[in-house]
Every structure is written in structure tokens, then in C-alpha cells.
Coordinates of C-alpha atoms and ligand atoms in Angstrom, one line a residue:
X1 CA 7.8 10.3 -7.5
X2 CA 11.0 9.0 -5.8
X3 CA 13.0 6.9 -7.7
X4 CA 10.8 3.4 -8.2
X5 CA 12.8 0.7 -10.0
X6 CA 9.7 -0.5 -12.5
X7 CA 8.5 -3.9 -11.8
X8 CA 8.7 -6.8 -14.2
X9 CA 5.8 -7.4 -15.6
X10 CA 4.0 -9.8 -18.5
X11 CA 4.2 -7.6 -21.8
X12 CA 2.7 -10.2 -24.3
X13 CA 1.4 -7.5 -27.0
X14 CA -2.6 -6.9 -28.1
X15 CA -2.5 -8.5 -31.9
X16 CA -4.2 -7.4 -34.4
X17 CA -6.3 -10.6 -34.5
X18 CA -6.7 -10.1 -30.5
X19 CA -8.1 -6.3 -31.1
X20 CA -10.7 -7.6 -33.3
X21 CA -11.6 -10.4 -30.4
X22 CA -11.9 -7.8 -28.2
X23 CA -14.1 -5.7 -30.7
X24 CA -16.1 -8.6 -31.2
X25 CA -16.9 -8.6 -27.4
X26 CA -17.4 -4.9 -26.7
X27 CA -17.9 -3.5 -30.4
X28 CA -16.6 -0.1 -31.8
X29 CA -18.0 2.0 -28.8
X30 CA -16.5 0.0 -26.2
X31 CA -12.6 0.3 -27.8
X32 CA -10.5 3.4 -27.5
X33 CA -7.6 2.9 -29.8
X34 CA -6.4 6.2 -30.9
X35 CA -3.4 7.7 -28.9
X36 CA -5.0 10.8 -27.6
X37 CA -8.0 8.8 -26.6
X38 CA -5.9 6.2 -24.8
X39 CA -3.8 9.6 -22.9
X40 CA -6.1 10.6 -20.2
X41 CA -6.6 6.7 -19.2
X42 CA -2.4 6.3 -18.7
X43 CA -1.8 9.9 -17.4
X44 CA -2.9 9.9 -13.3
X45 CA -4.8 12.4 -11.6
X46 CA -2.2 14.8 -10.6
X47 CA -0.4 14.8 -14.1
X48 CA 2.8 13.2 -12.3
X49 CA 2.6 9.7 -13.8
X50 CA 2.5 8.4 -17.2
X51 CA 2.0 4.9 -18.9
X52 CA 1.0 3.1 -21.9
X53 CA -1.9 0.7 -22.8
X54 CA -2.3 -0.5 -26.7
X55 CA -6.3 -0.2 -26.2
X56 CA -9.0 1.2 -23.4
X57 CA -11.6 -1.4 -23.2
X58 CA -14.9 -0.5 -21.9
X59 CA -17.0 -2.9 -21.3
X60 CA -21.5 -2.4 -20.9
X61 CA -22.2 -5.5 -18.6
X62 CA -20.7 -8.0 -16.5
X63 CA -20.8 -10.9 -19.1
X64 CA -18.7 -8.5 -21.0
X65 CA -16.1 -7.4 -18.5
X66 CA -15.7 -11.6 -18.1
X67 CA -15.1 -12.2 -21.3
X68 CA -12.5 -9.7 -22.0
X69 CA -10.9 -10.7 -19.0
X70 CA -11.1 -14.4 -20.3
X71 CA -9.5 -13.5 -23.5
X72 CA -6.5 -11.6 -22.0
X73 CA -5.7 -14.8 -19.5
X74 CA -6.0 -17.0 -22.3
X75 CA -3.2 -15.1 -24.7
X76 CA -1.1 -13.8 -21.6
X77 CA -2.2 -10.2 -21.5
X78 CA -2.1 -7.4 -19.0
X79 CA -4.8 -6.1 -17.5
X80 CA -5.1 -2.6 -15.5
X81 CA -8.6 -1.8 -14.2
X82 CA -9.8 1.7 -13.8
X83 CA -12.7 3.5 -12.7
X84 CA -13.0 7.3 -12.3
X85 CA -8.8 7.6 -12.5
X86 CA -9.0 10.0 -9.4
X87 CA -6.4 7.2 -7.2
X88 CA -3.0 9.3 -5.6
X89 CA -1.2 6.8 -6.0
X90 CA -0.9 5.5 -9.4
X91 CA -2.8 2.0 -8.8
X92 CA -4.7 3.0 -11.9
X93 CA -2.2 4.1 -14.2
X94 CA -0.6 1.5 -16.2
X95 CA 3.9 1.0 -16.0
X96 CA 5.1 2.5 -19.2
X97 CA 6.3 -0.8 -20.1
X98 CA 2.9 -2.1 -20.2
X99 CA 1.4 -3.4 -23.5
X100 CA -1.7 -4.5 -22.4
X101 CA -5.2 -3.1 -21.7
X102 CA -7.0 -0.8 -19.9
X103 CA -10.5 -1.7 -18.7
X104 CA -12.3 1.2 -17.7
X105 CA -15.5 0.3 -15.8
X106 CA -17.1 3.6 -16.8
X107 CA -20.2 2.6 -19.0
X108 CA -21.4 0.3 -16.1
X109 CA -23.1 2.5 -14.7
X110 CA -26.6 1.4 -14.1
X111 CA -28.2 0.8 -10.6
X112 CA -29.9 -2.3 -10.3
X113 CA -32.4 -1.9 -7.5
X114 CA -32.7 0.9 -4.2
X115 CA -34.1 -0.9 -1.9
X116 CA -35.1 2.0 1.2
X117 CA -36.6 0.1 3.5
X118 CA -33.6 -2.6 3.9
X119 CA -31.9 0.4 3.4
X120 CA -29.6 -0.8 0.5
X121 CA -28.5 0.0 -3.0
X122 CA -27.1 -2.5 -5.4
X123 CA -25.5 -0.7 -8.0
X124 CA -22.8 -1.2 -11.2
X125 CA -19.2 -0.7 -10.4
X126 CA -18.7 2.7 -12.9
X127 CA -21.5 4.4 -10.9
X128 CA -20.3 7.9 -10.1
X129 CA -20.0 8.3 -6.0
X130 CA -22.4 11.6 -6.3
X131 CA -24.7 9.7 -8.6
X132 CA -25.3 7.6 -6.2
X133 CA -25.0 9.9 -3.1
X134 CA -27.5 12.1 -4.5
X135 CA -29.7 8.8 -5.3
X136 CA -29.6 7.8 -1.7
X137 CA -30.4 11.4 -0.4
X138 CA -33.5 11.4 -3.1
X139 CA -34.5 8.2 -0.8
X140 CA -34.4 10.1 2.4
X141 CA -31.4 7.6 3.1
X142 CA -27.3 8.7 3.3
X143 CA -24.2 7.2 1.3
X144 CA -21.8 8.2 4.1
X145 CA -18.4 8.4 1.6
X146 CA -17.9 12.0 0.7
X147 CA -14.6 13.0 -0.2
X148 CA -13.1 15.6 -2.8
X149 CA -13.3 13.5 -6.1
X150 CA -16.8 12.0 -5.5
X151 CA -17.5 14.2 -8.4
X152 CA -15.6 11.8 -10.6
X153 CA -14.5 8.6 -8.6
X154 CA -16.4 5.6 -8.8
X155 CA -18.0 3.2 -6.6
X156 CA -15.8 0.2 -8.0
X157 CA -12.6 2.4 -7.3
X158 CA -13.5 3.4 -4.0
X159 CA -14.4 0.1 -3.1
X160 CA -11.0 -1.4 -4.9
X161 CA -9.3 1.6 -2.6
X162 CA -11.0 1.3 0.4
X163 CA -11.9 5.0 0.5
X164 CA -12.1 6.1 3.7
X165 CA -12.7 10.4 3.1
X166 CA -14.5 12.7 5.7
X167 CA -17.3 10.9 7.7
X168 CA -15.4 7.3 8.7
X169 CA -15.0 8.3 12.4
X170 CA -18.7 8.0 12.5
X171 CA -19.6 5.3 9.8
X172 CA -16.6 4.0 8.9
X173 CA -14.9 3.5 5.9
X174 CA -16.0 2.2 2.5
X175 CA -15.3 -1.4 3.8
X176 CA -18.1 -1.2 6.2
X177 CA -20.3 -0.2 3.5
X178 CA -20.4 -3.2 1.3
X179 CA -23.0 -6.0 2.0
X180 CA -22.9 -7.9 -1.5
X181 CA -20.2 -8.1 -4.4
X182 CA -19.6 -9.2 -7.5
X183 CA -16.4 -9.6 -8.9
X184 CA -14.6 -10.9 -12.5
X185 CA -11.3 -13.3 -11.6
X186 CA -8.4 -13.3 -13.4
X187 CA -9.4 -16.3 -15.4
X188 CA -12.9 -14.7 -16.5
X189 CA -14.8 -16.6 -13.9
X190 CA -17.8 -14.6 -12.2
X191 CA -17.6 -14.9 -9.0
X192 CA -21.5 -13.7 -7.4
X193 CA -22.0 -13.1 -3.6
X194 CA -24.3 -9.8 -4.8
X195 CA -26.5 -10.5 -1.9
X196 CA -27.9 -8.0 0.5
X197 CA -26.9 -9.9 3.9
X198 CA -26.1 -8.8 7.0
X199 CA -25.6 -12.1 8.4
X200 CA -23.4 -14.7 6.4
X201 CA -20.9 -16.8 7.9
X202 CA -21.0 -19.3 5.0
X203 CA -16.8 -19.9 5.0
X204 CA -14.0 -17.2 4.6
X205 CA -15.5 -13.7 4.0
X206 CA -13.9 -13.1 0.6
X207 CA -15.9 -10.0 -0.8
X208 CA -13.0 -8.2 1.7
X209 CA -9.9 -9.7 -0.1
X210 CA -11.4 -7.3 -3.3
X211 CA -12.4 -4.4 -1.4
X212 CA -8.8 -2.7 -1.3
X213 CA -7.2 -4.9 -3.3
X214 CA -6.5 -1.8 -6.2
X215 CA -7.8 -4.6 -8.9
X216 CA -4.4 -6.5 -8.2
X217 CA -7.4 -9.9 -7.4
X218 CA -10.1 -8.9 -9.7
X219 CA -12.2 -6.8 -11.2
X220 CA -15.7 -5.5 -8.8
X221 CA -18.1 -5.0 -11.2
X222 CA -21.7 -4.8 -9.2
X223 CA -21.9 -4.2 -5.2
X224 CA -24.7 -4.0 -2.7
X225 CA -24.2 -1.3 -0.6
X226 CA -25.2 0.0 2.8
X227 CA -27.0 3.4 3.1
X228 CA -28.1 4.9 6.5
X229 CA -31.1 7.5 7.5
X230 CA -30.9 10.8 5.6
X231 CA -29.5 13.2 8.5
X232 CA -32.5 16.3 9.7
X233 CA -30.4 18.2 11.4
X234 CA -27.2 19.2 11.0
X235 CA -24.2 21.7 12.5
X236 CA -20.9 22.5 10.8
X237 CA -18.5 24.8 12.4
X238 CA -15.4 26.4 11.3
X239 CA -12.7 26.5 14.1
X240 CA -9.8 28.7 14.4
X241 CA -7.9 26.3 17.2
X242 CA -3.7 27.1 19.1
X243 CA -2.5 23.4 18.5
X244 CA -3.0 20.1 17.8
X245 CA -3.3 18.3 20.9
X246 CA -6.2 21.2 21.3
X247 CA -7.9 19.3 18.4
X248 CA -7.8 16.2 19.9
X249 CA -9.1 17.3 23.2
X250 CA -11.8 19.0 21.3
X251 CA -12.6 16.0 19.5
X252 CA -12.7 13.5 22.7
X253 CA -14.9 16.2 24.6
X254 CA -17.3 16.6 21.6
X255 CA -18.3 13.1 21.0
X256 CA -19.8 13.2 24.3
X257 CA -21.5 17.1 23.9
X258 CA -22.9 16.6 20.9
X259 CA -24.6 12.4 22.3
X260 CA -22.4 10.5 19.9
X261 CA -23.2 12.7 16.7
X262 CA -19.8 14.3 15.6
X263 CA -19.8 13.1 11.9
X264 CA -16.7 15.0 10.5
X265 CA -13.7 16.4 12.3
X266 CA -11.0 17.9 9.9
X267 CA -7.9 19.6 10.4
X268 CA -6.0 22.1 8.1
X269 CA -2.8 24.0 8.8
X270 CA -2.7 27.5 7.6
X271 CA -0.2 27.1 5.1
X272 CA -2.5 24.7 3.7
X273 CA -5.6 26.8 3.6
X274 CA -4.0 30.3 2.2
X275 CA -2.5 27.4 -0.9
X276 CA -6.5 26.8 -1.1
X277 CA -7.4 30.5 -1.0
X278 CA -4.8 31.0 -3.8
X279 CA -5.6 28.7 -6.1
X280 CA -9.2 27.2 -5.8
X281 CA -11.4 30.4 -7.2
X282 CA -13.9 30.8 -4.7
X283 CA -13.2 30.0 -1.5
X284 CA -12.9 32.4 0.9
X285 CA -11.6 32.7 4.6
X286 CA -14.4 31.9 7.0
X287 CA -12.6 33.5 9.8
X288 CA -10.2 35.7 8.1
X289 CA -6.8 36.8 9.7
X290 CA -6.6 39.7 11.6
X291 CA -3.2 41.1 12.4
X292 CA -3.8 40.2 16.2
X293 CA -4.7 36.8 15.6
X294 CA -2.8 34.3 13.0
X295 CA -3.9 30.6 13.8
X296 CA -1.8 28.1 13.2
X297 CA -4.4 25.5 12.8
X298 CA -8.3 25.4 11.6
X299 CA -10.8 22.7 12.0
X300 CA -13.8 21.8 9.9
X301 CA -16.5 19.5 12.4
X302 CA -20.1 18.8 11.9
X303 CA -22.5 17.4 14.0
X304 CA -25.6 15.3 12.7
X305 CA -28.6 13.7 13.8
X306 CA -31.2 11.6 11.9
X307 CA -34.3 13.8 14.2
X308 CA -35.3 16.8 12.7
X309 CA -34.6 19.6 15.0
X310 CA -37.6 19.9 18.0
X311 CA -39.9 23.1 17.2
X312 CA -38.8 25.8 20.0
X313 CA -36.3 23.4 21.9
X314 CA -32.9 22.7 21.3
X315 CA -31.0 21.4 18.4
X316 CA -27.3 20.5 16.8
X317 CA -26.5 24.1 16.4
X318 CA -27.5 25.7 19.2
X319 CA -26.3 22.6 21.3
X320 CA -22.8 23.1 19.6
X321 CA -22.9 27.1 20.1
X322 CA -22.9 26.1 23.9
X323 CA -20.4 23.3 23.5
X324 CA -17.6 26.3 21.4
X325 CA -18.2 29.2 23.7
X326 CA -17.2 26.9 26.9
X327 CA -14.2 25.4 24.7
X328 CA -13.4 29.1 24.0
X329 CA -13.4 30.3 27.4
X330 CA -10.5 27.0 28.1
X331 CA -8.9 28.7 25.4
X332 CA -9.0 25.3 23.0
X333 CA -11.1 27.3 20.7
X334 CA -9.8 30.6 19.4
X335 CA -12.5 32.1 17.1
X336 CA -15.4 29.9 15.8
X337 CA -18.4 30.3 13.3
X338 CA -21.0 28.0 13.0
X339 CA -22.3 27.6 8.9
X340 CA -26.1 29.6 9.1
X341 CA -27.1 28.1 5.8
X342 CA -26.5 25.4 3.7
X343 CA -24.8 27.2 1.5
X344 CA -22.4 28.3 4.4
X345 CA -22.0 24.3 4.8
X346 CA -20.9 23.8 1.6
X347 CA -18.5 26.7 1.3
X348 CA -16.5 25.4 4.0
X349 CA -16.8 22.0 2.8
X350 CA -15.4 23.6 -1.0
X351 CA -12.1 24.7 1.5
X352 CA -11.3 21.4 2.7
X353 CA -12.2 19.7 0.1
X354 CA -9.8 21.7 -2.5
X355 CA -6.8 21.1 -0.6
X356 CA -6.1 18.4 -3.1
X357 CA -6.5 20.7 -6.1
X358 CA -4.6 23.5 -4.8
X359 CA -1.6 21.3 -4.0
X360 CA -1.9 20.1 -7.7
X361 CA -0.9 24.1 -8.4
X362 CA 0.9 24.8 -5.9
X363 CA 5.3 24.8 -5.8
X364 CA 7.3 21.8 -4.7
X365 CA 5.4 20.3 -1.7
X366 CA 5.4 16.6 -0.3
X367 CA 2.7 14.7 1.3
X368 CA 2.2 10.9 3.6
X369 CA -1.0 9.8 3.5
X370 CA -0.2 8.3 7.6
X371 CA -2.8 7.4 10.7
X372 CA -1.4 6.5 14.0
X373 CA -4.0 6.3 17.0
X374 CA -5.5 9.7 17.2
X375 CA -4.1 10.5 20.5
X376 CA -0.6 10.3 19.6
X377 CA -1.0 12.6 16.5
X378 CA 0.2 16.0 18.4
X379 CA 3.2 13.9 19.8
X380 CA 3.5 12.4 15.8
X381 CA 3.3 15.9 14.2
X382 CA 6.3 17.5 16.3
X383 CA 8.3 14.5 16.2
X384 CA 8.1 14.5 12.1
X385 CA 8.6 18.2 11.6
X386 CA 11.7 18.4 13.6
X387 CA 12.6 14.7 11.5
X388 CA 12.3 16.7 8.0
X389 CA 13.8 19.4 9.4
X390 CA 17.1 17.6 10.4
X391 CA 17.1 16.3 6.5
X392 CA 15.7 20.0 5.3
X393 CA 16.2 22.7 7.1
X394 CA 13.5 25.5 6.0
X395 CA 11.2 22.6 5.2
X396 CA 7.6 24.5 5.7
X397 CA 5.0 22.0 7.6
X398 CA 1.4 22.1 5.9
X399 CA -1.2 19.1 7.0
X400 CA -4.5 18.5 6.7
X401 CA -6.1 15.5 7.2
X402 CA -9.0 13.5 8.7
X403 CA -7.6 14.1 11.8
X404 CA -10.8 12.2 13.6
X405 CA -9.4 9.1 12.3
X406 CA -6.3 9.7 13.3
X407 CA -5.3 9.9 9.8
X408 CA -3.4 13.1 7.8
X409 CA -2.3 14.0 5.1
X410 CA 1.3 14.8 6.7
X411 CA 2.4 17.4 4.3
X412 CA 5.4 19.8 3.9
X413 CA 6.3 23.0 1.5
X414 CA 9.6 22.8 0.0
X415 CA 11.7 25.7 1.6
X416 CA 10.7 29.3 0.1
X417 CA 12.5 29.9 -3.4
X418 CA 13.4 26.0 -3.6
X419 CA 13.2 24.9 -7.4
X420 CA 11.4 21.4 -7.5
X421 CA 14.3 19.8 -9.0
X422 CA 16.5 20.2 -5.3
X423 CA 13.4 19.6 -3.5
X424 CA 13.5 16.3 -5.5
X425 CA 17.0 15.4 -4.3
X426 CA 16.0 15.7 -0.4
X427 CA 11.9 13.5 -0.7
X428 CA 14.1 10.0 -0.6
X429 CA 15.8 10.9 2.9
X430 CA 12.8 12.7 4.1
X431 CA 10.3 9.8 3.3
X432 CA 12.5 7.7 4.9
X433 CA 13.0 9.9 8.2
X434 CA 8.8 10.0 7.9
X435 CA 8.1 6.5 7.5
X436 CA 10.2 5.6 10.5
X437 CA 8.3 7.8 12.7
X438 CA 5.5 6.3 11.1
X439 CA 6.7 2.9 12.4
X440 CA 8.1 3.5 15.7
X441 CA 4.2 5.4 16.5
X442 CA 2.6 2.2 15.6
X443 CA 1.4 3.7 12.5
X444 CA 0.3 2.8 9.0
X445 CA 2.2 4.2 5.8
X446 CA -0.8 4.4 4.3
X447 CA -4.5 5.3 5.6
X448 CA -6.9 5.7 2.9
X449 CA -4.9 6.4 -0.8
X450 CA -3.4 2.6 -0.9
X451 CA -0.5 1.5 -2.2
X452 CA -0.8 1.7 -6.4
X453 CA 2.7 1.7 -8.0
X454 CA 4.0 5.0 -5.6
X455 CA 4.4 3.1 -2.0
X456 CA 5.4 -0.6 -3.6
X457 CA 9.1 0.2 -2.5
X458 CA 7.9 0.9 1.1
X459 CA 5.6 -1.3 1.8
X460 CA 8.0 -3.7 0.7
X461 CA 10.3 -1.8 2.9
X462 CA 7.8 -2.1 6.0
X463 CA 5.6 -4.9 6.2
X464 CA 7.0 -7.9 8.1
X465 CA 7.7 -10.9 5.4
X466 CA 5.4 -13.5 6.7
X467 CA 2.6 -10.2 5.8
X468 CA 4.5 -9.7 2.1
X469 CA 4.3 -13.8 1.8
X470 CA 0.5 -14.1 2.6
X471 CA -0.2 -11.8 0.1
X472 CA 1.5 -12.7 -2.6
X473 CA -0.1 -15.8 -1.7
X474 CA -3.0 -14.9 -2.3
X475 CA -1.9 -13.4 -5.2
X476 CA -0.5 -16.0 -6.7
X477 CA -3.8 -18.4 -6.0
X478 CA -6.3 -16.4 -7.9
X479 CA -3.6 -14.5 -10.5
X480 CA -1.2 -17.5 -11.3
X481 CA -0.4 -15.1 -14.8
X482 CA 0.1 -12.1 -12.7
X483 CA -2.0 -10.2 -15.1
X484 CA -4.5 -8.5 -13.2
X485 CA -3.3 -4.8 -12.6
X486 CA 0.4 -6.4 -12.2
X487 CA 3.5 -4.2 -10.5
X488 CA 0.8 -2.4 -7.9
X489 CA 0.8 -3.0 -4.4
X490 CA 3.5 -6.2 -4.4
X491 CA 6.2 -7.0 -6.6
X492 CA 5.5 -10.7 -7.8
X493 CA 9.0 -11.3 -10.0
X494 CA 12.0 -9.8 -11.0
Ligands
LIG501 C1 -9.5 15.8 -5.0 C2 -9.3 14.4 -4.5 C3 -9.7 14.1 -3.2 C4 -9.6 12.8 -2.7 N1 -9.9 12.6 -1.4 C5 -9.9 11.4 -0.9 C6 -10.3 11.1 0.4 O1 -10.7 11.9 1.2 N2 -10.2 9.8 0.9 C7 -9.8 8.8 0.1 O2 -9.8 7.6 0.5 N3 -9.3 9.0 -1.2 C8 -9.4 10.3 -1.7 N4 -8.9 10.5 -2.9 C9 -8.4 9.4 -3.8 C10 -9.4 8.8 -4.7 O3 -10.5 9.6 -5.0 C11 -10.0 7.5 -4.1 O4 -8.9 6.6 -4.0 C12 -11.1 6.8 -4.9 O5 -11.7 5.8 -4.2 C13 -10.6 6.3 -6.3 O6 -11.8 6.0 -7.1 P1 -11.6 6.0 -8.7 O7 -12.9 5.5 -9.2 O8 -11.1 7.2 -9.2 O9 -10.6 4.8 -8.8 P2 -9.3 4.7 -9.8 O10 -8.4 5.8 -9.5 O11 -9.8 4.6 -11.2 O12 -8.7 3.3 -9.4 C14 -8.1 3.2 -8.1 C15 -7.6 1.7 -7.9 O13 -8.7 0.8 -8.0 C16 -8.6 0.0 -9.1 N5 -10.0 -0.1 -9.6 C17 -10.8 0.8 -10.0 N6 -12.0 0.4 -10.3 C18 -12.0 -1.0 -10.1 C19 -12.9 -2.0 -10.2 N7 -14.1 -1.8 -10.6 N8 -12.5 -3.3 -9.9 C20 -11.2 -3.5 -9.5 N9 -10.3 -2.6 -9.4 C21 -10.7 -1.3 -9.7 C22 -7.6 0.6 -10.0 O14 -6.9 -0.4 -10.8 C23 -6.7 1.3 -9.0 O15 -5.8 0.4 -8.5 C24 -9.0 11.8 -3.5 C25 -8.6 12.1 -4.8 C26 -8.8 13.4 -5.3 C27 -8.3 13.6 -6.7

């Protein structure tokens, strides 16, 4: 992490009189009080982050998780919610200087009703995303988010994030998901809008000041979510593609040829992919390299549709076949295969989706989680390399990204042989050089990962002040105490 002055935040200490409060409330299973119980809740996902809690708190129902949360207002003490722990950017590890709690949503994890006609699923915040993917499918029905950690995330966490992952340019992102909440205020109050509406225009919309808010408003512990028809028919494709703007052009033409259906669209950079090869046991090269033909950049799409492919006519795959042999005779395409089997499917969904893991192995590397408007992303990825390069010279460009949202993970190698302690020395002036870019494109500093403890600086740095005034605002209104998940997102004192 670049050098983050650590925020001030409340450090009133858990008593011994308070742990037995909070025992009374949750009882022995729902405390973690040992020091090597409490690591894996204050270390983050990638290992780069540590902080401290005195106690994990896991609360088993909603009356619970209130009165926990009552308690800690009441005697001034710090709250940091968690769900799966899979965030990038430490929203759900605690500062080291934190003495407070932990409230890990994990043992809510009951679903409360699937209702498949309505086509809706009102579920407990420490659901596991696959749980309830696999749920929906079970109901002929689709939970669209699907993204590397949904073996571990949570539905409260990607709600509190905003997850966006691989299938928002055709359903959006977890925001246009959510129908019903219910959430836990700072003060222990419940607030309940669980309802399964897709009309309600009963005063300010406030279920979407908690979706994204990284737990900084309250804590989500129920939702009604959204599902959609269980997809029959389905074609994914591995591309082997000259540039970026080819990827763009491919993307605008396919939404068209395939009637609207193009469901995922994701890019990778070579450099990217062999780190995958190397270090995510296996995965294998779907088009492997020949020495005739090296591309520089590989795309991942698939094509759905909710009608199961027409005996003896037409369907997704065949329809894309045509679609890829014209874009290879333009020369946007380069090589193409198109997944046989499931199990082809998911193999090339295994490469994408352990880009994340491999990069947790891999040498000194740097990453911006960035969208500007999907057109100007070839313009974006030129102007940024040759930015890092003026800081870096030998700096090795590696994205990947959801690139049919306009959004990548805008990523760079350190230089070959560079130890990770000088890498270290250049990420300040490079982040800088990036996020400018970021700006002057129009851009956002940060697409789907939020803001956590890792981007306070620059979004502080960013954001115009009447934006860093409204939220703290807003802040301030329902977390007077500052107590809920304090020192993520906005600095509140000190
Ligand atoms: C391999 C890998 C791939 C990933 N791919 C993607 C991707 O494609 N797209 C994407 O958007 N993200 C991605 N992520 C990031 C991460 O998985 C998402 O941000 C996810 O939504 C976090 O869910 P979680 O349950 O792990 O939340 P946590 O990490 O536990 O928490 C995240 C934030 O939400 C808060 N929070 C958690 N639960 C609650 C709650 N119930 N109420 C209030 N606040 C809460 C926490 O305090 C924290 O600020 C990836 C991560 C990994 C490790």
C-alpha cells in the first residue's frame, strides 16, 4: 500500500464487563476472543493489510446484530462489519489502532423465502454468493453476479461493495439487483424496507445509501434480491484479438449479431494470462502460442439466451461461429475457439477468473481498479502506459478487466529483476500519473472494488468538496459517534 496516514478514529476499549455484555447477547459460539482466531478477521484477502479487533462478534439473527450494535453506541465502541473478507481494498479490515469489534455476518446465513414466480429471493446477509447462485439456478432462475470470490464473498459484502464482476454490461451491477433491505443503524435501530417491490416511490430511496456504503452507514443484514430466467443456451468463446480498440469494435458489433445477448465480454493481456498459467494449477492455454503468432491481447465473451436452442435450426453457438469467422476475415479476430462443453466453459472461466490469485503470487505488480466510457479505453490504455513509463521506464503493462463495462483492472509488472522494495518507491508517482489520466478521461478511480482504507487519500484527492461534504453529511446524520466501520471511504476527524 502507498504510504496512508491512518485516520483518527474512536478507540474506547471492549471491558471486561462489556465482553460479558456482548457474551450475554451472542453467547460463547458467537465470540472469537483468542488471538489466532481473531487473525484471519484483521489480516485482508491478499495478506497486505493487517489490524486489530479485541473480539470477532458473530451474531445468528437480526435482533442480535441490533443489539450488539446498541451496546457498542451506547459505551463509544468501534465497529467494523465483515462478511466473506474477500474486499481489495481493506474496507473490511480493521486500522491497527482499532480496539473495537469485528462483526462478522457469517452465521446469518439462512434464506428466508424463493419466491420463482415473482422471481425473487430474500435471503440473510452472510449468505455465500454460490449458495445462493446455485439456489437460484436449482429454481430454473439466474443470480447474475459471478465473479472470482463468489466462492467465499457474501451477499451483504457485495451488496455493501456494490459488486459489479463479469455479467453487468448485460444485468447490471449488484445495485440493480436489490428490491428489499434490511439494515442495523449505528444506534441499534432496525431499519425494515425488506419488501419485494418494484414500484415504491414512498420518499428518498434510501436502501441505495447502504448498498456501497462498505458498512461506513450500517450494517445490511437481510435483502430481497432480484433473479432472472435461468439461461438454455449459451456460447462462450475464447478470442486471441491485435488490439484493444479491436475489442471494442468487436464488442459494439456483437451486441447487435448476437440480438442483444452478449452477457460477458473480458479482456486479458498476455502478461496477465501466462502469470495465470504459472501459478493457478490447472489452467491451461486455450489457444496456445505458436511461434508465428504471440497475441497481445485475449478476450473471454459469452452469449446467452433464456430459449433453449431450436431442434435442427440455429442457435448461440453456431450464430457466433458465423459472427468470429467474418470478424476474422476483417482481421479483428486472430484465432478463436468456441467452449464445446460445459466443462470447456468453465475452464476458461477458471483463466479469468484466477487472475486475482495469480497476482496474489506473482513479483511486484500494481493494479487501478478504473472505468472510463468504453470507447475511450484503447485511447486510455496508451495514454497510461506511456504515463507509467515516463515515471518507470521498463514498467511491463498487464490488464485485465471487464472491459464491456468499460472498466479494467489497469495493471503493470514491476520492470524484470525489480525487488518489491524499489518498485515500492516508484507506486506513489505512478498512481498519481494514473489517476490523472483517470480524471482528465472522465473516469472513475474506482469501478467495482470501492474505496475501503487503500483509496481514502485519493478520493479525498479527487472528488470535488461539495461531493466530500454531502457525504460526510450523511455520515454524520446516521453515525454522529463515527463508529460504524470508521477511517474507510472518508476521513471524518483528525
Ligand atoms: C479472487 C477475487 C475476485 C474478485 N472479483 C471481483 C469482481 O469481479 N468484481 C467485484 O466487484 N469485486 C471483486 N472482488 C472483490 C470482492 O470479492 C467483492 O468486493 C465482494 O463483494 C466482497 O464481499 P465480501 O463478503 O467478501 O465482503 P467483505 O470483504 O467482508 O467486506 C467488504 C466491505 O463491505 C462491508 N460489509 C461486509 N458485509 C457487510 C454487511 N452485511 N453490512 C454492511 N457492511 C458490510 C465491509 O465492512 C467492507 O467495507 C474479488 C475479490 C477476489 C478475492
Amino acid at each position: 500500500m502507498d504510504q496512508i496516514v491512518p485516520p483518527t478514529i474512536p478507540t474506547n476499549p471492549v471491558t471486561p464487563a462489556l465482553m460479558e455484555q456482548l457474551r450475554a447477547i451472542v453467547g460463547d459460539r458467537g465470540l472469537l476472543e483468542n488471538a489466532l482466531d481473531i487473525r484471519p478477521f484483521v489480516t485482508d484477502w491478499r495478506g497486505q493489510l493487517a489490524g486489530n479487533a479485541a473480539v470477532v462478534v458473530r451474531p445468528n439473527s437480526t435482533e442480535e446484530v441490533a443489539a450488539v450494535v446498541k451496546l457498542c453506541h451506547d459505551h463509544d465502541i468501534a465497529i467494523v462489519p465483515q462478511g466473506g473478507n474477500t474486499g481489495l481494498m481493506g474496507g473490511a479490515t480493521p486500522w491497527p489502532a482499532h480496539t473495537g469489534i469485528v462483526l462478522s455476518l457469517g452465521r446469518m446465513n439462512r434464506v428466508i423465502e424463493v419466491d420463482a414466480p415473482g422471481h425473487t429471493m430474500t435471503v440473510e446477509a452472510g449468505c455465500v454468493l454460490q449458495t445462493l447462485q446455485q439456489l437460484a439456478s436449482d429454481h430454473d432462475r439466474l443470480l447474475p453476479l459471478s465473479l472470482g470470490a463468489q466462492g467465499s464473498c457474501m451477499i451483504g459484502g457485495n451488496l455493501s461493495t456494490n459488486a459489479g464482476g463479469a455479467q453487468v454490461l448485460h444485468y447490471g451491477n449488484t445495485r440493480n439487483f436489490v428490491l428489499g433491505l434490511e439494515v442495523v443503524l449505528p444506534n441499534g435501530d432496525i431499519w425494515n424496507r425488506l419488501r419485494a417491490l418494484k414500484k415504491d416511490n414512498t420518499g428518498y430511496d434510501l436502501k441505495h445509501l447502504f448498498i456501497g456504503a462498505e458498512g461506513t452507514l450500517g450494517i445490511i443484514t437481510k435483502a430481497v434480491i432480484k433473479v432472472w430466467p435461468k439461461p438454455k443456451d449459451i456460447a462462450t468463446a475464447w478470442l486471441a484479438i491485435p488490439s484493444v480498440q479491436a475489442a471494442v469494435d468487436l464488442l459494439a458489433e456483437s451486441h447487435a449479431a448476437s440480438e442483444d445477448s452478449v452477457t460477458s465480454f473480458e479482456i486479458m493481456h498476455r502478461l496477465s494470462l501466462d502469470g495465470v498459467f504459472t501459478y493457478v494449477p490447472g489452467t491451461q492455454d486455450p489457444l496456445p502460442q505458436t511461434k508465428d503468432r504471440a497475441s497481445p491481447w485475449y478476450i473471454l465473451t459469452e452469449w446467452s439466451s433464456t430459449r433453449p436452442k431450436p431442434a435442427g435450426a440455429e442457435g448461440m453457438a453456431e450464430r457466433m461461429e458465423t459472427f468470429l469467422a467474418d470478424a476474422m476475415e476483417r482481421g479483428l479476430v486472430e484465432d478463436a475457439t468456441i467452449a464445446q462443453s460445459e466443462a470447456q466453459s468453465r475452464a476458461m472461466w477458471a483463466i479469468r477468473e484466477g487472475h486475482a490469485e495469480a497476482s496474489r503470487s506473482e513479483g511486484p505488480a500494481i493494479s487501478y481498479d478504473m472505468s472510463v466510457a468504453t470507447s475511450k479505453i484503447p485511447a486510455f490504455v496508451d495514454a497510461g502506459n506511456e504515463a507509467a513509463k515516463a515515471v518507470l521506464p521498463g514498467i511491463r503493462l498487464s490488464p485485465v478487466g471487464h472491459i464491456g463495462d468499460g472498466n479494467l483492472h489497469y495493471g503493470f509488472k514491476a520492470p524484470e529483476g525489480m525487488t518489491r522494495e524499489t518498485f515500492t518507491q516508484y507506486k506513489p508517482a505512478i498512481t498519481r500519473a494514473i489517476n490523472d489520466l483517470i480524471r482528465d478521461f472522465g473516469g472513475s478511480i474506482s469501478a467495482e472494488h470501492g474505496i475501503g482504507q487503500e483509496k481514502l487519500d485519493e478520493l479525498a484527492h479527487y472528488a470535488s468538496p461539495v461531493e466530500l461534504a454531502t457525504m460526510k453529511s450523511i455520515k454524520a446524520a446516521l453515525d454522529p459517534k463515527n463508529l460504524m466501520n470508521p477511517g474507510k471511504i472518508i476521513r471524518m476527524a483528525g
